[in-house]
C-alpha positions as a Markdown table, in Angstrom:
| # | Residue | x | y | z |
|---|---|---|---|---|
| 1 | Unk | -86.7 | 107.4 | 28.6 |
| 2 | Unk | -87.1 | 105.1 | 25.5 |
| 3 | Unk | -89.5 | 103.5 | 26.0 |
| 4 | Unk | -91.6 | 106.5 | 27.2 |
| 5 | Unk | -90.9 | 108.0 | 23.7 |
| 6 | Unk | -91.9 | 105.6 | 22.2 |
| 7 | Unk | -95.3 | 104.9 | 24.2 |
| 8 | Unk | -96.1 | 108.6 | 22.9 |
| 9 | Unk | -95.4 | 107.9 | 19.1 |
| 10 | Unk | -97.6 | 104.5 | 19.5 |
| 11 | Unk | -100.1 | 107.3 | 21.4 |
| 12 | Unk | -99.5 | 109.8 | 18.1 |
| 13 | Unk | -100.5 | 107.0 | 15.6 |
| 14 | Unk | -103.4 | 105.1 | 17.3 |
| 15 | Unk | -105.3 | 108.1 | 18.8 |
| 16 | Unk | -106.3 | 109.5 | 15.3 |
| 17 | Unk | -107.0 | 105.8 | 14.4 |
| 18 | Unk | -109.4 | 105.6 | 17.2 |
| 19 | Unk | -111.3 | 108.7 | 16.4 |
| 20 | Unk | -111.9 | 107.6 | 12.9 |
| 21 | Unk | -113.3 | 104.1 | 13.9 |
| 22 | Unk | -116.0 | 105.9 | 16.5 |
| 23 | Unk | -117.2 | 108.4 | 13.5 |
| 24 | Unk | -117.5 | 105.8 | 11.3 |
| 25 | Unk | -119.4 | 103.4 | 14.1 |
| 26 | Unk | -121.6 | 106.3 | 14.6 |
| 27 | Unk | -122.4 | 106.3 | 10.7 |
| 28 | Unk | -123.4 | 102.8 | 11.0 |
| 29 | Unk | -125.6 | 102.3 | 13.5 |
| 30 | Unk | -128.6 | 105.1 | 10.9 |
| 31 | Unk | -129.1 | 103.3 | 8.1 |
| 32 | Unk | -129.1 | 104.9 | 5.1 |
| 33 | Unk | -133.1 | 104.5 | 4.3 |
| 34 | Unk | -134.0 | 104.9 | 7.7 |
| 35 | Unk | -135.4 | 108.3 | 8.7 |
| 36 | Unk | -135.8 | 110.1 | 11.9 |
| 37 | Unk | -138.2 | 109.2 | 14.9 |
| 38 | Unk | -140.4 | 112.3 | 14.5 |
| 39 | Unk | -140.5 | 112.1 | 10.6 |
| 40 | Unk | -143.9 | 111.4 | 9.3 |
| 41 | Unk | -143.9 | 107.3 | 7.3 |
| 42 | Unk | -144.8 | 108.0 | 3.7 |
| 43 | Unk | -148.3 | 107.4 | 2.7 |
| 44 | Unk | -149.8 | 104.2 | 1.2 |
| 45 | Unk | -151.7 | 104.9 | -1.7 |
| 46 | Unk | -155.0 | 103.8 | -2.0 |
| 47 | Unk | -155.8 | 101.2 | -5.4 |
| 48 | Unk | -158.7 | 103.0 | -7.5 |
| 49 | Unk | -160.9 | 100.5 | -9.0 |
| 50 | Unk | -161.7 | 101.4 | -12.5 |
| 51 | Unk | -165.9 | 100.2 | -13.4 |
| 52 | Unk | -167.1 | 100.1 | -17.0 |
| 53 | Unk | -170.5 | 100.7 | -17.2 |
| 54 | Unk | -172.1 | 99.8 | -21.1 |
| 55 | Unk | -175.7 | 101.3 | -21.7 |
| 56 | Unk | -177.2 | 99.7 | -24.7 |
| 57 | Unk | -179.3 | 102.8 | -25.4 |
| 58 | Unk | -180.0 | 106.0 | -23.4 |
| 59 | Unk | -183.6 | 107.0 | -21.8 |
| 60 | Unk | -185.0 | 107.7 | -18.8 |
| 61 | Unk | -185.4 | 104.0 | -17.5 |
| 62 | Unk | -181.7 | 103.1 | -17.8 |
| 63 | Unk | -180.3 | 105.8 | -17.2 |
| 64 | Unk | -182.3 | 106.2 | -13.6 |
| 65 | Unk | -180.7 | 102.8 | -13.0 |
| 66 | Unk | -177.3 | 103.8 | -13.6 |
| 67 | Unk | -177.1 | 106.4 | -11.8 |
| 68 | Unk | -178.8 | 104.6 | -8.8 |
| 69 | Unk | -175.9 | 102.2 | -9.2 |
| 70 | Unk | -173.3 | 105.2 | -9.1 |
| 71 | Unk | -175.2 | 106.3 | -5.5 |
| 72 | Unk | -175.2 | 103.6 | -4.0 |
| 73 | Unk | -172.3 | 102.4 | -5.1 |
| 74 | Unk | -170.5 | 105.3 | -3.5 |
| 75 | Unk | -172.4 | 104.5 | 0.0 |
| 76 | Unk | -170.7 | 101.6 | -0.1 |
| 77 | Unk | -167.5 | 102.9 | 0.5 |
| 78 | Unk | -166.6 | 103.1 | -3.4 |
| 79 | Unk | -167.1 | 106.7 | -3.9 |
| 80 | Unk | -166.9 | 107.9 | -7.8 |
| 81 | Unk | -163.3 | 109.6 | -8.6 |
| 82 | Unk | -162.0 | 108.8 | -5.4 |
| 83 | Unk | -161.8 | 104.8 | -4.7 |
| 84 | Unk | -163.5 | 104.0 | -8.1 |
| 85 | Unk | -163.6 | 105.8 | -11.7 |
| 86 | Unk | -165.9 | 104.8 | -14.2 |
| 87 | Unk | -166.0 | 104.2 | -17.9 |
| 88 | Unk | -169.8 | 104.7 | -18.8 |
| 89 | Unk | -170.1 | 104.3 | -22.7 |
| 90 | Unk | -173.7 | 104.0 | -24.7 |
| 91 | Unk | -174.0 | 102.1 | -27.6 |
| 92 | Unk | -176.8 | 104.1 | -29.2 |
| 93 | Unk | -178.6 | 100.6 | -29.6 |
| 94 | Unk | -176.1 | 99.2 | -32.0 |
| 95 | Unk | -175.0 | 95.7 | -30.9 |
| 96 | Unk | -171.6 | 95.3 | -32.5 |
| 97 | Unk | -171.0 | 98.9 | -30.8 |
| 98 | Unk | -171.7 | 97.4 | -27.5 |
| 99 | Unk | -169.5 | 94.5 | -28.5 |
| 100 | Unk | -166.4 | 97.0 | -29.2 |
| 101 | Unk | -167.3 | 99.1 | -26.0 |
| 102 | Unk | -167.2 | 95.3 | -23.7 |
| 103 | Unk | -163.4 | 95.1 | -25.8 |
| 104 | Unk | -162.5 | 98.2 | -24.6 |
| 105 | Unk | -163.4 | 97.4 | -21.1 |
| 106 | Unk | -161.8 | 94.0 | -21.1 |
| 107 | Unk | -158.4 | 95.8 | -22.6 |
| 108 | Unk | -158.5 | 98.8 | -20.3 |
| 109 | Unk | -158.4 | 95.3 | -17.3 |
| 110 | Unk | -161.5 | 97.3 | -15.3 |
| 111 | Unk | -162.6 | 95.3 | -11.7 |
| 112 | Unk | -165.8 | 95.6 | -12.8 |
| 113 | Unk | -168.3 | 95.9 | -15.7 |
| 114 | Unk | -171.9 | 96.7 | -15.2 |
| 115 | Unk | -174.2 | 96.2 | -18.1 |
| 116 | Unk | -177.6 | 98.1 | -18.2 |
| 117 | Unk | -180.2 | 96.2 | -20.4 |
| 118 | Unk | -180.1 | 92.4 | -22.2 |
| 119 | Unk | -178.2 | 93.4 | -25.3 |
| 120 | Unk | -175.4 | 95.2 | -23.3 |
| 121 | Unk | -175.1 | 92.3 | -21.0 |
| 122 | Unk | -175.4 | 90.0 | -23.9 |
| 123 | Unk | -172.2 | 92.2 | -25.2 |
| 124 | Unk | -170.2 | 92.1 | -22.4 |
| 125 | Unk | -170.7 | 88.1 | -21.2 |
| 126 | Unk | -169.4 | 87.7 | -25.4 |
| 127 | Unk | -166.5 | 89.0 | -24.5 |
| 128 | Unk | -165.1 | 88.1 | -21.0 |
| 129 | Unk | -165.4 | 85.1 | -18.8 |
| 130 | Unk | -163.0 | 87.0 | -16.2 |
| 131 | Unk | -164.1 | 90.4 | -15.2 |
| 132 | Unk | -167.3 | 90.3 | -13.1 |
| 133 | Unk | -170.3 | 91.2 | -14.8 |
| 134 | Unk | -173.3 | 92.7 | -13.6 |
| 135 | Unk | -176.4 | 93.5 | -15.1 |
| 136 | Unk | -179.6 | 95.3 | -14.5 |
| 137 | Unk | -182.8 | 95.8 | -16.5 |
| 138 | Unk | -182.7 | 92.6 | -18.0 |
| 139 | Unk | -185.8 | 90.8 | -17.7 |
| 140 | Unk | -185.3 | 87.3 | -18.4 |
| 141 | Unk | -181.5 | 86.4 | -17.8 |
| 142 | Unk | -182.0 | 82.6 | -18.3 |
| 143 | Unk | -183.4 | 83.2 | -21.5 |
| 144 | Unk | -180.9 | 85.7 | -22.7 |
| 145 | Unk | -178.0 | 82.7 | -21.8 |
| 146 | Unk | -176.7 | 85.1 | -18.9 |
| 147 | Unk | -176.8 | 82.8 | -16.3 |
| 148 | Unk | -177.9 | 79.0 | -15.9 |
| 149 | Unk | -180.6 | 79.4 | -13.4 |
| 150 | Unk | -181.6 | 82.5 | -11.3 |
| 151 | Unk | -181.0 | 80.7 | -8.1 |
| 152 | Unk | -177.3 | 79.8 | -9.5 |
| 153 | Unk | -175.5 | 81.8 | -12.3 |
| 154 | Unk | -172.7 | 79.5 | -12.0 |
| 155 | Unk | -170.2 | 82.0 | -14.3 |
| 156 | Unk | -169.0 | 85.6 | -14.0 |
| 157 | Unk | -172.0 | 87.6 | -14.7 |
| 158 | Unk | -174.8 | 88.0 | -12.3 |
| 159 | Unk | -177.4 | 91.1 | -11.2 |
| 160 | Unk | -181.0 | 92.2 | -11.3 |
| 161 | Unk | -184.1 | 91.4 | -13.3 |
| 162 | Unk | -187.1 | 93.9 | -14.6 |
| 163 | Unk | -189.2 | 91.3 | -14.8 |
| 164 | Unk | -192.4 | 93.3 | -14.7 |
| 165 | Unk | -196.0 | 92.0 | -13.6 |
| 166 | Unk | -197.2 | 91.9 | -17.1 |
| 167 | Unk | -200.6 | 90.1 | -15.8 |
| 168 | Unk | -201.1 | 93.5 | -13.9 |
| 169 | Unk | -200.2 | 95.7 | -16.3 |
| 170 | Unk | -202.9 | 94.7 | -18.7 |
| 171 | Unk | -205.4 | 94.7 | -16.0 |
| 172 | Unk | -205.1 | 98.4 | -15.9 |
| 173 | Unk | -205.6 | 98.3 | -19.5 |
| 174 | Unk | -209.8 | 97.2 | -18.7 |
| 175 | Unk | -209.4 | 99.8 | -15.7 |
| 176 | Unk | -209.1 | 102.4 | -17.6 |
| 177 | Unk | -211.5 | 101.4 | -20.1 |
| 178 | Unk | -213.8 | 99.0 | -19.8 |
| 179 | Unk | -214.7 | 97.6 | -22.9 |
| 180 | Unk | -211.6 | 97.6 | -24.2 |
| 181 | Unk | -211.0 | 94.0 | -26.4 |
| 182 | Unk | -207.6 | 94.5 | -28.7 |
| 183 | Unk | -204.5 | 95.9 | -27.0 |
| 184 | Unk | -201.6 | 96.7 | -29.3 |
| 185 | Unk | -197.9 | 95.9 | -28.4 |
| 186 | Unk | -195.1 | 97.3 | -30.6 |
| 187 | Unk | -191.9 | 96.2 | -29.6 |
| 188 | Unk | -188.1 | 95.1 | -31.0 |
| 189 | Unk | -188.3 | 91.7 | -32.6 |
| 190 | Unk | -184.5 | 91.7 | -32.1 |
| 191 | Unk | -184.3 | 92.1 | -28.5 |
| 192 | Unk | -185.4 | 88.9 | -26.1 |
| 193 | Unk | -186.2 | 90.8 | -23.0 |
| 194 | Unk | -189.0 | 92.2 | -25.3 |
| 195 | Unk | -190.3 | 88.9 | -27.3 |
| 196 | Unk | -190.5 | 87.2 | -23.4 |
| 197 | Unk | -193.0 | 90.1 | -22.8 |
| 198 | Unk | -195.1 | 89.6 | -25.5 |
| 199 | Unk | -195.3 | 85.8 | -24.8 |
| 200 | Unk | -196.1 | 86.8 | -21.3 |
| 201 | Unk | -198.6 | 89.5 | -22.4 |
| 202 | Unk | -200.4 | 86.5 | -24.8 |
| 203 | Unk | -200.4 | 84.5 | -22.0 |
| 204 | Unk | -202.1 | 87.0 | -19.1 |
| 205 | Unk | -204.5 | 88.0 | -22.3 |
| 206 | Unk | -206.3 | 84.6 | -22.4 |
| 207 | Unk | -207.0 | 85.0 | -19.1 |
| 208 | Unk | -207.7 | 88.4 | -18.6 |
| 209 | Unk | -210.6 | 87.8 | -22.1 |
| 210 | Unk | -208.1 | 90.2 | -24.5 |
| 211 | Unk | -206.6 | 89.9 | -27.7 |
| 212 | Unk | -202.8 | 91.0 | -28.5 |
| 213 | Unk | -201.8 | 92.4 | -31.7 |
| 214 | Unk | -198.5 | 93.2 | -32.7 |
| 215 | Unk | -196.6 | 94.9 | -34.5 |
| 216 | Unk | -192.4 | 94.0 | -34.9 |
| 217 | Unk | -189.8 | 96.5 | -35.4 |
| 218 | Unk | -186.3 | 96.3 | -36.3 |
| 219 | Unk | -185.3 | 100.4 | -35.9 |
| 220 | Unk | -186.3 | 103.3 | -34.1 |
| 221 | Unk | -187.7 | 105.0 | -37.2 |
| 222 | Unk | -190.1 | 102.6 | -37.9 |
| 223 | Unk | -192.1 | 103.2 | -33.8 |
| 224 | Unk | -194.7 | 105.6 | -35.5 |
| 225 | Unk | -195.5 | 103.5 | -38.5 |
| 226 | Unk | -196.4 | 100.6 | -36.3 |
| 227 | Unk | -198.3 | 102.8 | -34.5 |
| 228 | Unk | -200.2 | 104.6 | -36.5 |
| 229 | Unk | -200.8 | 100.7 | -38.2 |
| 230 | Unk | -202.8 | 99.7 | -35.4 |
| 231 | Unk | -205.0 | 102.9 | -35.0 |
| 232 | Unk | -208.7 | 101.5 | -35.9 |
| 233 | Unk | -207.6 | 98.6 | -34.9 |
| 234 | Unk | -206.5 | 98.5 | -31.3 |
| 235 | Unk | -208.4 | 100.0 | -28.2 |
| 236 | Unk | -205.2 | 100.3 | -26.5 |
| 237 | Unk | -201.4 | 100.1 | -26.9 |
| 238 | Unk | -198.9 | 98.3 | -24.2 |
| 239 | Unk | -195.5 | 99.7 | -24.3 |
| 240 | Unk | -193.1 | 96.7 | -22.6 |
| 241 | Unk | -189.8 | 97.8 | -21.1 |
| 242 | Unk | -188.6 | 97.4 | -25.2 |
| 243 | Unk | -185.2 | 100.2 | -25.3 |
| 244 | Unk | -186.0 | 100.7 | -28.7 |
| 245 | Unk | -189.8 | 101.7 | -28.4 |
| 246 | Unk | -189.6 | 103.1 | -24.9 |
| 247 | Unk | -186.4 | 105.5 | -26.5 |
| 248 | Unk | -188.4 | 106.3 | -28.8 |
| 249 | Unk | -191.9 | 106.7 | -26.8 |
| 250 | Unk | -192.9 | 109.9 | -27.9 |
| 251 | Unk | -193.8 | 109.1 | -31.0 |
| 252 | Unk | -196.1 | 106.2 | -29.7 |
| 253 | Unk | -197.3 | 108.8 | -27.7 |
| 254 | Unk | -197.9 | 111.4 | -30.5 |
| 255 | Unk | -200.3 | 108.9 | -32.4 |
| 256 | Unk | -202.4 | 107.8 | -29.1 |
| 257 | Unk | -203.3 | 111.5 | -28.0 |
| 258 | Unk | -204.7 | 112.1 | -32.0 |
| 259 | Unk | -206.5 | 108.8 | -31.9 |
| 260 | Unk | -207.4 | 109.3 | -28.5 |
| 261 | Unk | -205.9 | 105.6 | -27.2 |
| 262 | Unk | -205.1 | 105.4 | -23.6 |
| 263 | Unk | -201.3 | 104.0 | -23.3 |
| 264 | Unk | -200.1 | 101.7 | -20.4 |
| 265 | Unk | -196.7 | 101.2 | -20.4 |
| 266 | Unk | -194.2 | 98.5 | -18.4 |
| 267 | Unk | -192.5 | 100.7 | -16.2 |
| 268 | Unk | -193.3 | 104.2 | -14.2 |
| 269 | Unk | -190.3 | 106.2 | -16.5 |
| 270 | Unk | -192.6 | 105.9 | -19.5 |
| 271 | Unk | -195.4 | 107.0 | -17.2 |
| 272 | Unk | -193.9 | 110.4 | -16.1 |
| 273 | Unk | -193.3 | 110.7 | -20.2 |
| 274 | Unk | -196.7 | 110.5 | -20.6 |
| 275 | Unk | -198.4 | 107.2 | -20.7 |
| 276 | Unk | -201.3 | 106.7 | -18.2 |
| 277 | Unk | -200.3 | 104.0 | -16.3 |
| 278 | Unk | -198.1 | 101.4 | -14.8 |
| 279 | Unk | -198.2 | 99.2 | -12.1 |
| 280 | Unk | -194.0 | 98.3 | -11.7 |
| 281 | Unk | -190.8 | 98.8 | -11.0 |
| 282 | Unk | -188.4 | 101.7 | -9.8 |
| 283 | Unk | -185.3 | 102.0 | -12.1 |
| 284 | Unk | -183.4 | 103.8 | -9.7 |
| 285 | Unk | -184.0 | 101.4 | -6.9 |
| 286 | Unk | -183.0 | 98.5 | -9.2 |
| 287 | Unk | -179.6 | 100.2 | -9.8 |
| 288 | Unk | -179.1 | 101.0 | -6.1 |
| 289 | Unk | -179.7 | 96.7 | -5.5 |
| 290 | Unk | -177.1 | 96.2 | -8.2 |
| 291 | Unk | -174.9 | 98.4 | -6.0 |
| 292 | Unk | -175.3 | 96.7 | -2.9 |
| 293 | Unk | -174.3 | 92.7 | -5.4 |
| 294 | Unk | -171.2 | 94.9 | -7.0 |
| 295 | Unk | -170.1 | 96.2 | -3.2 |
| 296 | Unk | -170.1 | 92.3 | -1.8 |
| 297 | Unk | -168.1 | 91.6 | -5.3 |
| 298 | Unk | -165.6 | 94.4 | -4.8 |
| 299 | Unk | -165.1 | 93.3 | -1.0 |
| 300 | Unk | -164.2 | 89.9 | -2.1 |
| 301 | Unk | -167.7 | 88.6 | -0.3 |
| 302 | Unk | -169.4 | 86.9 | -3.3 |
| 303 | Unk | -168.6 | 86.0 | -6.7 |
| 304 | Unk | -171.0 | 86.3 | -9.4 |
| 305 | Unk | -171.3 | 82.8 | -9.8 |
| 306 | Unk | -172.9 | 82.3 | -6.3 |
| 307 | Unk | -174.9 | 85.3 | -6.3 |
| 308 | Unk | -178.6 | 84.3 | -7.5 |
| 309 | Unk | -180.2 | 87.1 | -10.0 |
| 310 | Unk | -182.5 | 89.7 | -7.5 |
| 311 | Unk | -185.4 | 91.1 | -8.5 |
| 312 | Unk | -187.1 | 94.2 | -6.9 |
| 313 | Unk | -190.1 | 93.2 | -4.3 |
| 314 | Unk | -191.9 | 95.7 | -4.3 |
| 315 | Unk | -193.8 | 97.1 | -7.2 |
| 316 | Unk | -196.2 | 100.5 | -7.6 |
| 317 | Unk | -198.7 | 102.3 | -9.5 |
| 318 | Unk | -198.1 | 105.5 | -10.5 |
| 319 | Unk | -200.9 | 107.3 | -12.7 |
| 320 | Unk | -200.1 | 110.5 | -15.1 |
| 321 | Unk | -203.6 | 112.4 | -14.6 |
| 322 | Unk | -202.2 | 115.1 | -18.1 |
| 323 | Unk | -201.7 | 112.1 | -20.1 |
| 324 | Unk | -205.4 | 110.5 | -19.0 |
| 325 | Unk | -206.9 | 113.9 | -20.0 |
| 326 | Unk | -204.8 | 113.8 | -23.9 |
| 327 | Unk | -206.2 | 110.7 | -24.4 |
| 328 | Unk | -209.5 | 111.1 | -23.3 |
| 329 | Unk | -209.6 | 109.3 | -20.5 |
| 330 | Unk | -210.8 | 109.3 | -16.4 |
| 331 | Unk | -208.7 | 107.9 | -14.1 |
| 332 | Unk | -210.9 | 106.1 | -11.6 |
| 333 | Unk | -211.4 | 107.1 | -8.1 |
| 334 | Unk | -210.1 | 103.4 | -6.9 |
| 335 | Unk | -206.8 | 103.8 | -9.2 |
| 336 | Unk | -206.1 | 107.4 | -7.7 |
| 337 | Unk | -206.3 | 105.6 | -4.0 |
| 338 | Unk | -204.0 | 103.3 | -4.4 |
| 339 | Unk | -201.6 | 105.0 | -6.6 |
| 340 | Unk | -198.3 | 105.7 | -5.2 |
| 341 | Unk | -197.3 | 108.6 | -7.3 |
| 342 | Unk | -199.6 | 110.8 | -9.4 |
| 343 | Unk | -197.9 | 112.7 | -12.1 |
| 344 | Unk | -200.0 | 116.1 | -12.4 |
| 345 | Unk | -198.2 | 117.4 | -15.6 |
């Protein structure tokens, strides 16, 4: 009888006991973080790059190029405000400002920094030997000190050259009329994409029996009173891819349609603002190829240094038939067969 009591007070004591270590074994074995079966695993969020894009002046050229880059870009797989925001700042042709927008960039630690025209580039390559750089509308990067050869940049900026086919350009020049002699080239005396044109212009010239005249500039204002310097003087003006004379075109423009001067310019934006002719490049295109470098970059394909500087294969001539008639002049037949885009207003 004792010891059956006291089997049941041992039972009493270690039943409860029991209990209490199966809960708490239960409690165990579900970890506090984990979460049930069914219950969706929280989503990974996706890194947005962050692009700076520094425009050293805004007209139809360069900005046709940037927003080429931003399409194609986004083709890419970098789609703007979703996987990549940009930072797209002008510096209203003001060098130091391009210099403090490059800063900016460099603080703000962007993934990528595109740089539309030489001085912007020039900017940007000042300021960071880090952050890939890319560049577009720059015509002679090896002059400029961008890169250390075309074929191999060998730092962190690379991209795309304007380079136009000067040679041609002026050829249309004697197209359009024949005995023209003195062709007149205002252009930035500050900016080397536009003193490696006028060198090349000089040197197409000899050949081609012409004679260059120039006339430097150091500002916007002063485009019309180079122009208006030449009239008399000059059978027909050449407007390079210069940002400060093609931004300010119209005034070129303004002078040739009084003095009746037929205008050729570098590049088929200036065209469609109504110079005659142009045998070159596509802006927009040449963004879009800047796209394709920046999406190899961005992939971790390519660095800058290893990427040689592109340049756009194929060029075209595109005619403005309005502008021919302000400035007296008639398109040939042979120029309106091979054109690849007439302008009719």
């Amino acid at each position: 009888m004792r010891k059956q009591k006291s089997w049941r007070v041992v039972q009493k004591i270690l039943c409860p006991l029991l209990l209490l270590s199966v809960a708490a074994c239960g409690q165990q074995s579900a970890p506090a973080d984990s979460q049930p079966a069914n219950s969706p695993a929280p989503a990974q969020e996706t890194k947005q790059l962050k692009v700076g894009i520094v425009q050293i002046v805004e007209h139809p050229a360069l900005d046709a190029a940037r927003d080429g880059f931003i399409a194609k870009l986004g083709k890419n797989g970098y789609e703007k405000d979703k996987q990549v925001v940009y930072d797209v700042k002008s510096a209203q042709g003001n060098m130091d400002q391009a210099v403090q927008i490059a800063q900016k960039f460099q603080a703000d630690n962007v993934d990528l920094i595109l740089a539309i025209a030489t001085p912007a580039a020039q900017a940007a390559a000042q300021v960071t030997k880090d952050i890939p750089i890319l560049f577009t509308a720059v015509t002679d990067p090896v002059a400029a000190s961008l890169v250390q050869s075309m074929e191999k940049p060998g730092g962190n900026v690379t991209g795309t050259t304007d380079m136009n086919p000067v040679e041609e350009q002026l050829k249309l020049v004697q197209e359009l009329k024949a005995d023209a002699k003195t062709v007149g080239i205002i252009y930035n005396s500050g900016e080397v994409n536009s003193k490696v044109q006028v060198d090349a212009a000089k040197a197409a010239s000899e050949k081609l029996g012409l004679t260059i005249r120039e006339a430097a500039i150091t500002s916007p204002t002063e485009v019309k009173q180079a122009a208006e310097s030449m009239v008399g003087k000059v059978d027909a003006f050449y407007i390079p891819t210069d940002n400060m004379v093609v931004s300010s075109i119209s005034a070129v423009l303004g002078v040739a349609e009084s003095q009746k001067i037929p205008v050729v310019a570098g590049e088929e934006n200036s065209v469609k603002s109504g110079a005659i002719a142009t045998y070159g490049i596509d802006y927009g295109k040449l963004g879009e190829q800047t796209a394709d470098m920046a999406a190899k970059i961005l992939k971790g394909e390519a660095k800058p240094a290893d990427m040689p500087v592109e340049k756009q294969a194929e060029m075209k001539l595109v005619l403005n038939k309005k502008a021919a008639e302000k400035m007296g002049v008639t398109l040939p037949q042979s120029l309106l067969d091979q054109a690849a885009e007439v302008v009719e207003q």
